[in-house]
Amino acid sequence: MPGANPADCRWGSYLCADWELRVTARCLVEDLGREPDDPFEDLLGQDIIKGFVGKRSTEPTDTRKVEPLTSGRELYTLGYGHRHRGATWHDTQNGVIWLCAYARHESGAPDDAFPYFKQLDAEGRLLPTRDDYGQLIEDRNRRFTDAVVTDAQALLAEAREEPDVEKSGVLADSVEVGVAVEIVETLEETWVAIRAGDLRPGWLDIVLAAFFPDVDIRGWEPTERFPTRALREDELCYRHLRDQTTGPQG
Amino acid sequence: MSTSAVARLPADIHASAKAIAGMQGRTPGEVIAQAWREFVERHGDEFAADFERAAALIRDGDTEGLAAHANRFAAAEADAALEAAGLER
């Protein structure tokens, strides 16, 4: 079982290759005795979190389901050692595996983990809430804004190093873009093709500003062509013209 | 169904893209790209203001402010995420 890498902890998430791991606020407070906004990194010392990262970072399911559940959802038992038990749910639509509940396992005892999980489910308190999703969205937006400017500027520098060649990359591990620069005498034309499906609702203006924060929106022209290849149907493309002798246009 | 029906707010675009794409035999990315083009064309002033705000925050190095700006649709996104997960509020 792989150990946790603290570098993969970002606020309330542990980032895996194909999904992220999170703990519901109810589980954090009631089951783990933590604060609802405790960062994931602070949880790494807890036994059930060691099991959560070790097992669910590579495998979303397990050998035993938590069943039957009133909600009808497919939750899996997470075991760590002889006594630690959790209930996890893979939300495939949002790319998250949630640790929904934790309890110590004492077979036959009235506070055994499995009756507790089923009781939470019957009370409608087992699955993540709207507040859990609100925190997930805010964390994702923070991860995006933390890295987008640095990544955009690095890609622009690459494209300027080698004009007429597309340089592609993924901004903030989230938005795939292609950048090409053409130089005509003193004019520098920059083209940015953006995979629209990667954008979240508040991100397009931020992506464009990350490349040229010193111009206003008139400095960007939406365009239907990219200089080095045909645009894909799911790409947005913008062109920016800059006179290198006088600075930004627009 | 035309995408223009959802090109009112970016959050609407994203919440509806998968369903519209399924009905039209296109990918969500194609629907989102078209909807963004329509949104920027029809709501140019609003988009320009958002861009100016983002650019100013980047120039000022205000990372907290930029995160807050990105989160301006977070409530609608949370609702959409909850609905996508098939959960009730």
PDB file of N, CA and C in Angstrom, chain A residues 19-120:
ATOM      1  N   TRP A  19      -8.717  11.070  -9.998  1.00  0.00           N
ATOM      2  CA  TRP A  19      -9.742  11.629  -9.125  1.00  0.00           C
ATOM      3  C   TRP A  19      -9.055  12.278  -7.941  1.00  0.00           C
ATOM      4  N   GLU A  20      -9.828  12.890  -7.074  1.00  0.00           N
ATOM      5  CA  GLU A  20      -9.249  13.415  -5.839  1.00  0.00           C
ATOM      6  C   GLU A  20      -9.982  12.804  -4.646  1.00  0.00           C
ATOM      7  N   LEU A  21      -9.281  12.715  -3.530  1.00  0.00           N
ATOM      8  CA  LEU A  21      -9.861  12.176  -2.305  1.00  0.00           C
ATOM      9  C   LEU A  21     -10.245  13.333  -1.392  1.00  0.00           C
ATOM     10  N   ARG A  22     -11.455  13.248  -0.801  1.00  0.00           N
ATOM     11  CA  ARG A  22     -11.886  14.271   0.142  1.00  0.00           C
ATOM     12  C   ARG A  22     -12.664  13.613   1.279  1.00  0.00           C
ATOM     13  N   VAL A  23     -12.768  14.331   2.367  1.00  0.00           N
ATOM     14  CA  VAL A  23     -13.523  13.856   3.528  1.00  0.00           C
ATOM     15  C   VAL A  23     -14.705  14.792   3.718  1.00  0.00           C
ATOM     16  N   THR A  24     -15.890  14.251   3.908  1.00  0.00           N
ATOM     17  CA  THR A  24     -17.048  15.127   4.112  1.00  0.00           C
ATOM     18  C   THR A  24     -16.882  15.900   5.427  1.00  0.00           C
ATOM     19  N   ALA A  25     -17.498  17.072   5.470  1.00  0.00           N
ATOM     20  CA  ALA A  25     -17.387  17.908   6.673  1.00  0.00           C
ATOM     21  C   ALA A  25     -17.982  17.188   7.883  1.00  0.00           C
ATOM     22  N   ARG A  26     -19.089  16.483   7.670  1.00  0.00           N
ATOM     23  CA  ARG A  26     -19.695  15.761   8.799  1.00  0.00           C
ATOM     24  C   ARG A  26     -18.727  14.724   9.360  1.00  0.00           C
ATOM     25  N   CYS A  27     -18.069  13.980   8.458  1.00  0.00           N
ATOM     26  CA  CYS A  27     -17.117  12.951   8.896  1.00  0.00           C
ATOM     27  C   CYS A  27     -15.930  13.593   9.622  1.00  0.00           C
ATOM     28  N   LEU A  28     -15.460  14.715   9.082  1.00  0.00           N
ATOM     29  CA  LEU A  28     -14.330  15.399   9.714  1.00  0.00           C
ATOM     30  C   LEU A  28     -14.655  15.772  11.157  1.00  0.00           C
ATOM     31  N   VAL A  29     -15.819  16.367  11.340  1.00  0.00           N
ATOM     32  CA  VAL A  29     -16.167  16.907  12.651  1.00  0.00           C
ATOM     33  C   VAL A  29     -16.614  15.802  13.613  1.00  0.00           C
ATOM     34  N   GLU A  30     -17.595  15.018  13.172  1.00  0.00           N
ATOM     35  CA  GLU A  30     -18.222  14.062  14.096  1.00  0.00           C
ATOM     36  C   GLU A  30     -17.406  12.784  14.279  1.00  0.00           C
ATOM     37  N   ASP A  31     -16.747  12.326  13.231  1.00  0.00           N
ATOM     38  CA  ASP A  31     -16.070  11.020  13.306  1.00  0.00           C
ATOM     39  C   ASP A  31     -14.580  11.158  13.592  1.00  0.00           C
ATOM     40  N   LEU A  32     -13.969  12.208  13.041  1.00  0.00           N
ATOM     41  CA  LEU A  32     -12.520  12.359  13.199  1.00  0.00           C
ATOM     42  C   LEU A  32     -12.149  13.419  14.236  1.00  0.00           C
ATOM     43  N   GLY A  33     -13.157  14.166  14.721  1.00  0.00           N
ATOM     44  CA  GLY A  33     -12.890  15.175  15.742  1.00  0.00           C
ATOM     45  C   GLY A  33     -12.067  16.346  15.246  1.00  0.00           C
ATOM     46  N   ARG A  34     -12.231  16.670  13.953  1.00  0.00           N
ATOM     47  CA  ARG A  34     -11.465  17.766  13.365  1.00  0.00           C
ATOM     48  C   ARG A  34     -12.378  18.957  13.087  1.00  0.00           C
ATOM     49  N   GLU A  35     -11.790  20.019  12.536  1.00  0.00           N
ATOM     50  CA  GLU A  35     -12.569  21.167  12.083  1.00  0.00           C
ATOM     51  C   GLU A  35     -13.012  20.903  10.642  1.00  0.00           C
ATOM     52  N   PRO A  36     -14.144  21.491  10.227  1.00  0.00           N
ATOM     53  CA  PRO A  36     -14.660  21.175   8.894  1.00  0.00           C
ATOM     54  C   PRO A  36     -13.767  21.646   7.742  1.00  0.00           C
ATOM     55  N   ASP A  37     -12.925  22.634   8.026  1.00  0.00           N
ATOM     56  CA  ASP A  37     -12.068  23.134   6.941  1.00  0.00           C
ATOM     57  C   ASP A  37     -10.596  22.772   7.163  1.00  0.00           C
ATOM     58  N   ASP A  38     -10.340  21.750   7.959  1.00  0.00           N
ATOM     59  CA  ASP A  38      -8.950  21.313   8.155  1.00  0.00           C
ATOM     60  C   ASP A  38      -8.357  20.855   6.821  1.00  0.00           C
ATOM     61  N   PRO A  39      -7.145  21.291   6.483  1.00  0.00           N
ATOM     62  CA  PRO A  39      -6.528  20.830   5.241  1.00  0.00           C
ATOM     63  C   PRO A  39      -6.200  19.343   5.302  1.00  0.00           C
ATOM     64  N   PHE A  40      -6.213  18.728   4.131  1.00  0.00           N
ATOM     65  CA  PHE A  40      -5.999  17.269   4.073  1.00  0.00           C
ATOM     66  C   PHE A  40      -4.643  16.894   4.662  1.00  0.00           C
ATOM     67  N   GLU A  41      -3.667  17.736   4.438  1.00  0.00           N
ATOM     68  CA  GLU A  41      -2.310  17.408   4.906  1.00  0.00           C
ATOM     69  C   GLU A  41      -2.282  17.200   6.416  1.00  0.00           C
ATOM     70  N   ASP A  42      -3.127  17.940   7.140  1.00  0.00           N
ATOM     71  CA  ASP A  42      -3.154  17.814   8.596  1.00  0.00           C
ATOM     72  C   ASP A  42      -3.771  16.497   9.059  1.00  0.00           C
ATOM     73  N   LEU A  43      -4.424  15.800   8.133  1.00  0.00           N
ATOM     74  CA  LEU A  43      -5.099  14.545   8.499  1.00  0.00           C
ATOM     75  C   LEU A  43      -4.226  13.321   8.272  1.00  0.00           C
ATOM     76  N   LEU A  44      -3.076  13.504   7.630  1.00  0.00           N
ATOM     77  CA  LEU A  44      -2.300  12.348   7.169  1.00  0.00           C
ATOM     78  C   LEU A  44      -1.854  11.418   8.289  1.00  0.00           C
ATOM     79  N   GLY A  45      -1.773  11.925   9.502  1.00  0.00           N
ATOM     80  CA  GLY A  45      -1.337  11.084  10.617  1.00  0.00           C
ATOM     81  C   GLY A  45      -2.419  10.158  11.143  1.00  0.00           C
ATOM     82  N   GLN A  46      -3.682  10.377  10.735  1.00  0.00           N
ATOM     83  CA  GLN A  46      -4.774   9.547  11.266  1.00  0.00           C
ATOM     84  C   GLN A  46      -4.828   8.204  10.535  1.00  0.00           C
ATOM     85  N   ASP A  47      -5.050   7.135  11.296  1.00  0.00           N
ATOM     86  CA  ASP A  47      -4.978   5.793  10.712  1.00  0.00           C
ATOM     87  C   ASP A  47      -5.905   5.598   9.518  1.00  0.00           C
ATOM     88  N   ILE A  48      -7.165   6.038   9.670  1.00  0.00           N
ATOM     89  CA  ILE A  48      -8.106   5.776   8.573  1.00  0.00           C
ATOM     90  C   ILE A  48      -7.718   6.574   7.320  1.00  0.00           C
ATOM     91  N   ILE A  49      -7.077   7.728   7.508  1.00  0.00           N
ATOM     92  CA  ILE A  49      -6.643   8.516   6.352  1.00  0.00           C
ATOM     93  C   ILE A  49      -5.467   7.818   5.658  1.00  0.00           C
ATOM     94  N   LYS A  50      -4.628   7.162   6.453  1.00  0.00           N
ATOM     95  CA  LYS A  50      -3.548   6.369   5.832  1.00  0.00           C
ATOM     96  C   LYS A  50      -4.155   5.283   4.935  1.00  0.00           C
ATOM     97  N   GLY A  51      -5.197   4.632   5.437  1.00  0.00           N
ATOM     98  CA  GLY A  51      -5.871   3.620   4.630  1.00  0.00           C
ATOM     99  C   GLY A  51      -6.572   4.224   3.427  1.00  0.00           C
ATOM    100  N   PHE A  52      -7.186   5.386   3.630  1.00  0.00           N
ATOM    101  CA  PHE A  52      -7.922   6.069   2.553  1.00  0.00           C
ATOM    102  C   PHE A  52      -6.973   6.384   1.394  1.00  0.00           C
ATOM    103  N   VAL A  53      -5.849   6.998   1.707  1.00  0.00           N
ATOM    104  CA  VAL A  53      -4.885   7.356   0.665  1.00  0.00           C
ATOM    105  C   VAL A  53      -4.240   6.102   0.075  1.00  0.00           C
ATOM    106  N   GLY A  54      -3.846   5.187   0.956  1.00  0.00           N
ATOM    107  CA  GLY A  54      -3.137   4.001   0.491  1.00  0.00           C
ATOM    108  C   GLY A  54      -3.964   3.141  -0.445  1.00  0.00           C
ATOM    109  N   LYS A  55      -5.262   3.018  -0.160  1.00  0.00           N
ATOM    110  CA  LYS A  55      -6.095   2.126  -0.979  1.00  0.00           C
ATOM    111  C   LYS A  55      -6.850   2.856  -2.086  1.00  0.00           C
ATOM    112  N   ARG A  56      -7.442   4.016  -1.766  1.00  0.00           N
ATOM    113  CA  ARG A  56      -8.317   4.658  -2.744  1.00  0.00           C
ATOM    114  C   ARG A  56      -7.580   5.563  -3.732  1.00  0.00           C
ATOM    115  N   SER A  57      -6.291   5.779  -3.543  1.00  0.00           N
ATOM    116  CA  SER A  57      -5.586   6.595  -4.532  1.00  0.00           C
ATOM    117  C   SER A  57      -5.378   5.825  -5.824  1.00  0.00           C
ATOM    118  N   THR A  58      -5.500   4.497  -5.769  1.00  0.00           N
ATOM    119  CA  THR A  58      -5.332   3.704  -6.997  1.00  0.00           C
ATOM    120  C   THR A  58      -6.558   2.867  -7.332  1.00  0.00           C
ATOM    121  N   GLU A  59      -7.434   2.637  -6.377  1.00  0.00           N
ATOM    122  CA  GLU A  59      -8.581   1.736  -6.615  1.00  0.00           C
ATOM    123  C   GLU A  59      -9.846   2.312  -5.967  1.00  0.00           C
ATOM    124  N   PRO A  60     -10.846   2.658  -6.771  1.00  0.00           N
ATOM    125  CA  PRO A  60     -12.031   3.323  -6.200  1.00  0.00           C
ATOM    126  C   PRO A  60     -12.994   2.382  -5.482  1.00  0.00           C
ATOM    127  N   THR A  61     -12.882   1.083  -5.741  1.00  0.00           N
ATOM    128  CA  THR A  61     -13.813   0.151  -5.100  1.00  0.00           C
ATOM    129  C   THR A  61     -13.054  -0.757  -4.141  1.00  0.00           C
ATOM    130  N   ASP A  62     -13.761  -1.729  -3.581  1.00  0.00           N
ATOM    131  CA  ASP A  62     -13.118  -2.631  -2.626  1.00  0.00           C
ATOM    132  C   ASP A  62     -13.869  -3.952  -2.653  1.00  0.00           C
ATOM    133  N   THR A  63     -13.498  -4.862  -1.771  1.00  0.00           N
ATOM    134  CA  THR A  63     -14.113  -6.185  -1.809  1.00  0.00           C
ATOM    135  C   THR A  63     -15.470  -6.220  -1.114  1.00  0.00           C
ATOM    136  N   ARG A  64     -15.718  -5.267  -0.231  1.00  0.00           N
ATOM    137  CA  ARG A  64     -16.949  -5.341   0.553  1.00  0.00           C
ATOM    138  C   ARG A  64     -17.716  -4.023   0.485  1.00  0.00           C
ATOM    139  N   LYS A  65     -19.004  -4.126   0.162  1.00  0.00           N
ATOM    140  CA  LYS A  65     -19.856  -2.945   0.130  1.00  0.00           C
ATOM    141  C   LYS A  65     -20.483  -2.699   1.500  1.00  0.00           C
ATOM    142  N   VAL A  66     -20.848  -1.443   1.727  1.00  0.00           N
ATOM    143  CA  VAL A  66     -21.646  -1.113   2.908  1.00  0.00           C
ATOM    144  C   VAL A  66     -23.096  -1.274   2.471  1.00  0.00           C
ATOM    145  N   GLU A  67     -23.748  -2.328   2.910  1.00  0.00           N
ATOM    146  CA  GLU A  67     -25.107  -2.599   2.434  1.00  0.00           C
ATOM    147  C   GLU A  67     -25.883  -3.447   3.450  1.00  0.00           C
ATOM    148  N   PRO A  68     -27.207  -3.390   3.341  1.00  0.00           N
ATOM    149  CA  PRO A  68     -27.991  -2.563   2.423  1.00  0.00           C
ATOM    150  C   PRO A  68     -28.098  -1.127   2.948  1.00  0.00           C
ATOM    151  N   LEU A  69     -28.206  -0.177   2.032  1.00  0.00           N
ATOM    152  CA  LEU A  69     -28.336   1.226   2.420  1.00  0.00           C
ATOM    153  C   LEU A  69     -29.676   1.775   1.938  1.00  0.00           C
ATOM    154  N   THR A  70     -30.293   2.600   2.764  1.00  0.00           N
ATOM    155  CA  THR A  70     -31.566   3.213   2.407  1.00  0.00           C
ATOM    156  C   THR A  70     -31.438   4.035   1.132  1.00  0.00           C
ATOM    157  N   SER A  71     -30.302   4.702   0.980  1.00  0.00           N
ATOM    158  CA  SER A  71     -30.100   5.577  -0.178  1.00  0.00           C
ATOM    159  C   SER A  71     -29.906   4.792  -1.469  1.00  0.00           C
ATOM    160  N   GLY A  72     -29.589   3.513  -1.353  1.00  0.00           N
ATOM    161  CA  GLY A  72     -29.346   2.711  -2.548  1.00  0.00           C
ATOM    162  C   GLY A  72     -28.009   2.982  -3.204  1.00  0.00           C
ATOM    163  N   ARG A  73     -27.199   3.804  -2.580  1.00  0.00           N
ATOM    164  CA  ARG A  73     -25.884   4.134  -3.154  1.00  0.00           C
ATOM    165  C   ARG A  73     -24.889   3.004  -2.932  1.00  0.00           C
ATOM    166  N   GLU A  74     -23.875   2.987  -3.777  1.00  0.00           N
ATOM    167  CA  GLU A  74     -22.844   1.953  -3.692  1.00  0.00           C
ATOM    168  C   GLU A  74     -21.639   2.523  -2.945  1.00  0.00           C
ATOM    169  N   LEU A  75     -21.580   2.218  -1.651  1.00  0.00           N
ATOM    170  CA  LEU A  75     -20.442   2.639  -0.838  1.00  0.00           C
ATOM    171  C   LEU A  75     -19.619   1.412  -0.482  1.00  0.00           C
ATOM    172  N   TYR A  76     -18.323   1.624  -0.355  1.00  0.00           N
ATOM    173  CA  TYR A  76     -17.426   0.509  -0.063  1.00  0.00           C
ATOM    174  C   TYR A  76     -16.801   0.669   1.319  1.00  0.00           C
ATOM    175  N   THR A  77     -16.606  -0.471   1.951  1.00  0.00           N
ATOM    176  CA  THR A  77     -15.947  -0.477   3.247  1.00  0.00           C
ATOM    177  C   THR A  77     -14.453  -0.269   3.054  1.00  0.00           C
ATOM    178  N   LEU A  78     -13.910   0.607   3.856  1.00  0.00           N
ATOM    179  CA  LEU A  78     -12.475   0.846   3.858  1.00  0.00           C
ATOM    180  C   LEU A  78     -11.930   0.346   5.192  1.00  0.00           C
ATOM    181  N   GLY A  79     -11.053  -0.606   5.133  1.00  0.00           N
ATOM    182  CA  GLY A  79     -10.487  -1.124   6.364  1.00  0.00           C
ATOM    183  C   GLY A  79      -9.027  -0.737   6.498  1.00  0.00           C
ATOM    184  N   TYR A  80      -8.628  -0.441   7.734  1.00  0.00           N
ATOM    185  CA  TYR A  80      -7.208  -0.170   7.996  1.00  0.00           C
ATOM    186  C   TYR A  80      -6.884  -0.805   9.346  1.00  0.00           C
ATOM    187  N   GLY A  81      -6.041  -1.799   9.326  1.00  0.00           N
ATOM    188  CA  GLY A  81      -5.753  -2.531  10.555  1.00  0.00           C
ATOM    189  C   GLY A  81      -6.984  -3.300  10.997  1.00  0.00           C
ATOM    190  N   HIS A  82      -6.994  -3.732  12.247  1.00  0.00           N
ATOM    191  CA  HIS A  82      -8.106  -4.552  12.728  1.00  0.00           C
ATOM    192  C   HIS A  82      -9.300  -3.703  13.159  1.00  0.00           C
ATOM    193  N   ARG A  83      -9.081  -2.463  13.504  1.00  0.00           N
ATOM    194  CA  ARG A  83     -10.119  -1.698  14.185  1.00  0.00           C
ATOM    195  C   ARG A  83     -10.686  -0.516  13.407  1.00  0.00           C
ATOM    196  N   HIS A  84     -10.002  -0.090  12.377  1.00  0.00           N
ATOM    197  CA  HIS A  84     -10.432   1.152  11.720  1.00  0.00           C
ATOM    198  C   HIS A  84     -11.252   0.844  10.470  1.00  0.00           C
ATOM    199  N   ARG A  85     -12.460   1.419  10.418  1.00  0.00           N
ATOM    200  CA  ARG A  85     -13.346   1.181   9.283  1.00  0.00           C
ATOM    201  C   ARG A  85     -13.902   2.507   8.764  1.00  0.00           C
ATOM    202  N   GLY A  86     -13.945   2.613   7.456  1.00  0.00           N
ATOM    203  CA  GLY A  86     -14.527   3.790   6.822  1.00  0.00           C
ATOM    204  C   GLY A  86     -15.531   3.368   5.770  1.00  0.00           C
ATOM    205  N   ALA A  87     -16.305   4.347   5.296  1.00  0.00           N
ATOM    206  CA  ALA A  87     -17.237   4.119   4.192  1.00  0.00           C
ATOM    207  C   ALA A  87     -16.910   5.138   3.111  1.00  0.00           C
ATOM    208  N   THR A  88     -16.601   4.660   1.902  1.00  0.00           N
ATOM    209  CA  THR A  88     -16.224   5.586   0.830  1.00  0.00           C
ATOM    210  C   THR A  88     -17.201   5.489  -0.323  1.00  0.00           C
ATOM    211  N   TRP A  89     -17.382   6.630  -0.999  1.00  0.00           N
ATOM    212  CA  TRP A  89     -18.277   6.707  -2.162  1.00  0.00           C
ATOM    213  C   TRP A  89     -17.552   7.404  -3.301  1.00  0.00           C
ATOM    214  N   HIS A  90     -17.562   6.736  -4.467  1.00  0.00           N
ATOM    215  CA  HIS A  90     -16.917   7.308  -5.649  1.00  0.00           C
ATOM    216  C   HIS A  90     -17.951   8.104  -6.442  1.00  0.00           C
ATOM    217  N   ASP A  91     -17.826   9.405  -6.429  1.00  0.00           N
ATOM    218  CA  ASP A  91     -18.684  10.277  -7.237  1.00  0.00           C
ATOM    219  C   ASP A  91     -17.997  10.433  -8.596  1.00  0.00           C
ATOM    220  N   THR A  92     -18.382   9.584  -9.527  1.00  0.00           N
ATOM    221  CA  THR A  92     -17.709   9.584 -10.835  1.00  0.00           C
ATOM    222  C   THR A  92     -18.018  10.843 -11.623  1.00  0.00           C
ATOM    223  N   GLN A  93     -19.184  11.434 -11.409  1.00  0.00           N
ATOM    224  CA  GLN A  93     -19.564  12.629 -12.172  1.00  0.00           C
ATOM    225  C   GLN A  93     -18.682  13.821 -11.832  1.00  0.00           C
ATOM    226  N   ASN A  94     -18.236  13.892 -10.593  1.00  0.00           N
ATOM    227  CA  ASN A  94     -17.421  15.034 -10.173  1.00  0.00           C
ATOM    228  C   ASN A  94     -15.971  14.672  -9.903  1.00  0.00           C
ATOM    229  N   GLY A  95     -15.616  13.416 -10.113  1.00  0.00           N
ATOM    230  CA  GLY A  95     -14.218  13.023  -9.979  1.00  0.00           C
ATOM    231  C   GLY A  95     -13.686  13.056  -8.563  1.00  0.00           C
ATOM    232  N   VAL A  96     -14.500  12.595  -7.626  1.00  0.00           N
ATOM    233  CA  VAL A  96     -14.100  12.618  -6.207  1.00  0.00           C
ATOM    234  C   VAL A  96     -14.425  11.275  -5.549  1.00  0.00           C
ATOM    235  N   ILE A  97     -13.510  10.780  -4.731  1.00  0.00           N
ATOM    236  CA  ILE A  97     -13.863   9.692  -3.815  1.00  0.00           C
ATOM    237  C   ILE A  97     -13.960  10.312  -2.420  1.00  0.00           C
ATOM    238  N   TRP A  98     -15.146  10.199  -1.848  1.00  0.00           N
ATOM    239  CA  TRP A  98     -15.413  10.798  -0.541  1.00  0.00           C
ATOM    240  C   TRP A  98     -15.258   9.750   0.563  1.00  0.00           C
ATOM    241  N   LEU A  99     -14.578  10.126   1.629  1.00  0.00           N
ATOM    242  CA  LEU A  99     -14.667   9.364   2.869  1.00  0.00           C
ATOM    243  C   LEU A  99     -15.874   9.924   3.601  1.00  0.00           C
ATOM    244  N   CYS A 100     -16.932   9.130   3.644  1.00  0.00           N
ATOM    245  CA  CYS A 100     -18.212   9.622   4.158  1.00  0.00           C
ATOM    246  C   CYS A 100     -18.384   9.371   5.649  1.00  0.00           C
ATOM    247  N   ALA A 101     -17.705   8.362   6.174  1.00  0.00           N
ATOM    248  CA  ALA A 101     -17.864   8.053   7.598  1.00  0.00           C
ATOM    249  C   ALA A 101     -16.693   7.216   8.081  1.00  0.00           C
ATOM    250  N   TYR A 102     -16.452   7.309   9.362  1.00  0.00           N
ATOM    251  CA  TYR A 102     -15.390   6.518   9.994  1.00  0.00           C
ATOM    252  C   TYR A 102     -15.861   6.096  11.380  1.00  0.00           C
ATOM    253  N   ALA A 103     -15.500   4.875  11.748  1.00  0.00           N
ATOM    254  CA  ALA A 103     -15.742   4.416  13.126  1.00  0.00           C
ATOM    255  C   ALA A 103     -14.788   3.274  13.430  1.00  0.00           C
ATOM    256  N   ARG A 104     -14.571   3.054  14.711  1.00  0.00           N
ATOM    257  CA  ARG A 104     -13.769   1.891  15.106  1.00  0.00           C
ATOM    258  C   ARG A 104     -14.664   0.658  15.039  1.00  0.00           C
ATOM    259  N   HIS A 105     -14.081  -0.426  14.613  1.00  0.00           N
ATOM    260  CA  HIS A 105     -14.834  -1.664  14.419  1.00  0.00           C
ATOM    261  C   HIS A 105     -14.704  -2.555  15.640  1.00  0.00           C
ATOM    262  N   GLU A 106     -15.822  -2.789  16.282  1.00  0.00           N
ATOM    263  CA  GLU A 106     -15.869  -3.728  17.415  1.00  0.00           C
ATOM    264  C   GLU A 106     -17.016  -4.668  17.120  1.00  0.00           C
ATOM    265  N   SER A 107     -16.722  -5.821  16.577  1.00  0.00           N
ATOM    266  CA  SER A 107     -17.789  -6.708  16.120  1.00  0.00           C
ATOM    267  C   SER A 107     -18.762  -7.042  17.248  1.00  0.00           C
ATOM    268  N   GLY A 108     -20.049  -6.822  16.987  1.00  0.00           N
ATOM    269  CA  GLY A 108     -21.089  -7.134  17.950  1.00  0.00           C
ATOM    270  C   GLY A 108     -21.380  -6.032  18.935  1.00  0.00           C
ATOM    271  N   ALA A 109     -20.477  -5.059  19.054  1.00  0.00           N
ATOM    272  CA  ALA A 109     -20.703  -3.965  19.989  1.00  0.00           C
ATOM    273  C   ALA A 109     -21.779  -3.029  19.427  1.00  0.00           C
ATOM    274  N   PRO A 110     -22.540  -2.373  20.331  1.00  0.00           N
ATOM    275  CA  PRO A 110     -23.635  -1.520  19.839  1.00  0.00           C
ATOM    276  C   PRO A 110     -23.134  -0.348  18.999  1.00  0.00           C
ATOM    277  N   ASP A 111     -21.872   0.066  19.199  1.00  0.00           N
ATOM    278  CA  ASP A 111     -21.359   1.180  18.411  1.00  0.00           C
ATOM    279  C   ASP A 111     -20.429   0.695  17.299  1.00  0.00           C
ATOM    280  N   ASP A 112     -20.643  -0.517  16.858  1.00  0.00           N
ATOM    281  CA  ASP A 112     -19.847  -1.065  15.758  1.00  0.00           C
ATOM    282  C   ASP A 112     -19.983  -0.177  14.518  1.00  0.00           C
ATOM    283  N   ALA A 113     -18.972  -0.216  13.674  1.00  0.00           N
ATOM    284  CA  ALA A 113     -18.922   0.692  12.528  1.00  0.00           C
ATOM    285  C   ALA A 113     -20.086   0.496  11.559  1.00  0.00           C
ATOM    286  N   PHE A 114     -20.444  -0.723  11.245  1.00  0.00           N
ATOM    287  CA  PHE A 114     -21.412  -0.929  10.164  1.00  0.00           C
ATOM    288  C   PHE A 114     -22.828  -0.482  10.517  1.00  0.00           C
ATOM    289  N   PRO A 115     -23.332  -0.802  11.727  1.00  0.00           N
ATOM    290  CA  PRO A 115     -24.639  -0.222  12.095  1.00  0.00           C
ATOM    291  C   PRO A 115     -24.598   1.302  12.108  1.00  0.00           C
ATOM    292  N   TYR A 116     -23.461   1.860  12.497  1.00  0.00           N
ATOM    293  CA  TYR A 116     -23.330   3.323  12.514  1.00  0.00           C
ATOM    294  C   TYR A 116     -23.435   3.888  11.100  1.00  0.00           C
ATOM    295  N   PHE A 117     -22.764   3.267  10.147  1.00  0.00           N
ATOM    296  CA  PHE A 117     -22.826   3.752   8.760  1.00  0.00           C
ATOM    297  C   PHE A 117     -24.265   3.685   8.239  1.00  0.00           C
ATOM    298  N   LYS A 118     -24.938   2.579   8.549  1.00  0.00           N
ATOM    299  CA  LYS A 118     -26.309   2.409   8.066  1.00  0.00           C
ATOM    300  C   LYS A 118     -27.262   3.398   8.742  1.00  0.00           C
ATOM    301  N   GLN A 119     -26.989   3.674  10.000  1.00  0.00           N
ATOM    302  CA  GLN A 119     -27.813   4.657  10.710  1.00  0.00           C
ATOM    303  C   GLN A 119     -27.650   6.046  10.084  1.00  0.00           C
ATOM    304  N   LEU A 120     -26.417   6.423   9.795  1.00  0.00           N
ATOM    305  CA  LEU A 120     -26.166   7.718   9.141  1.00  0.00           C
ATOM    306  C   LEU A 120     -26.906   7.785   7.817  1.00  0.00           C
TER     307      LEU A 120
END
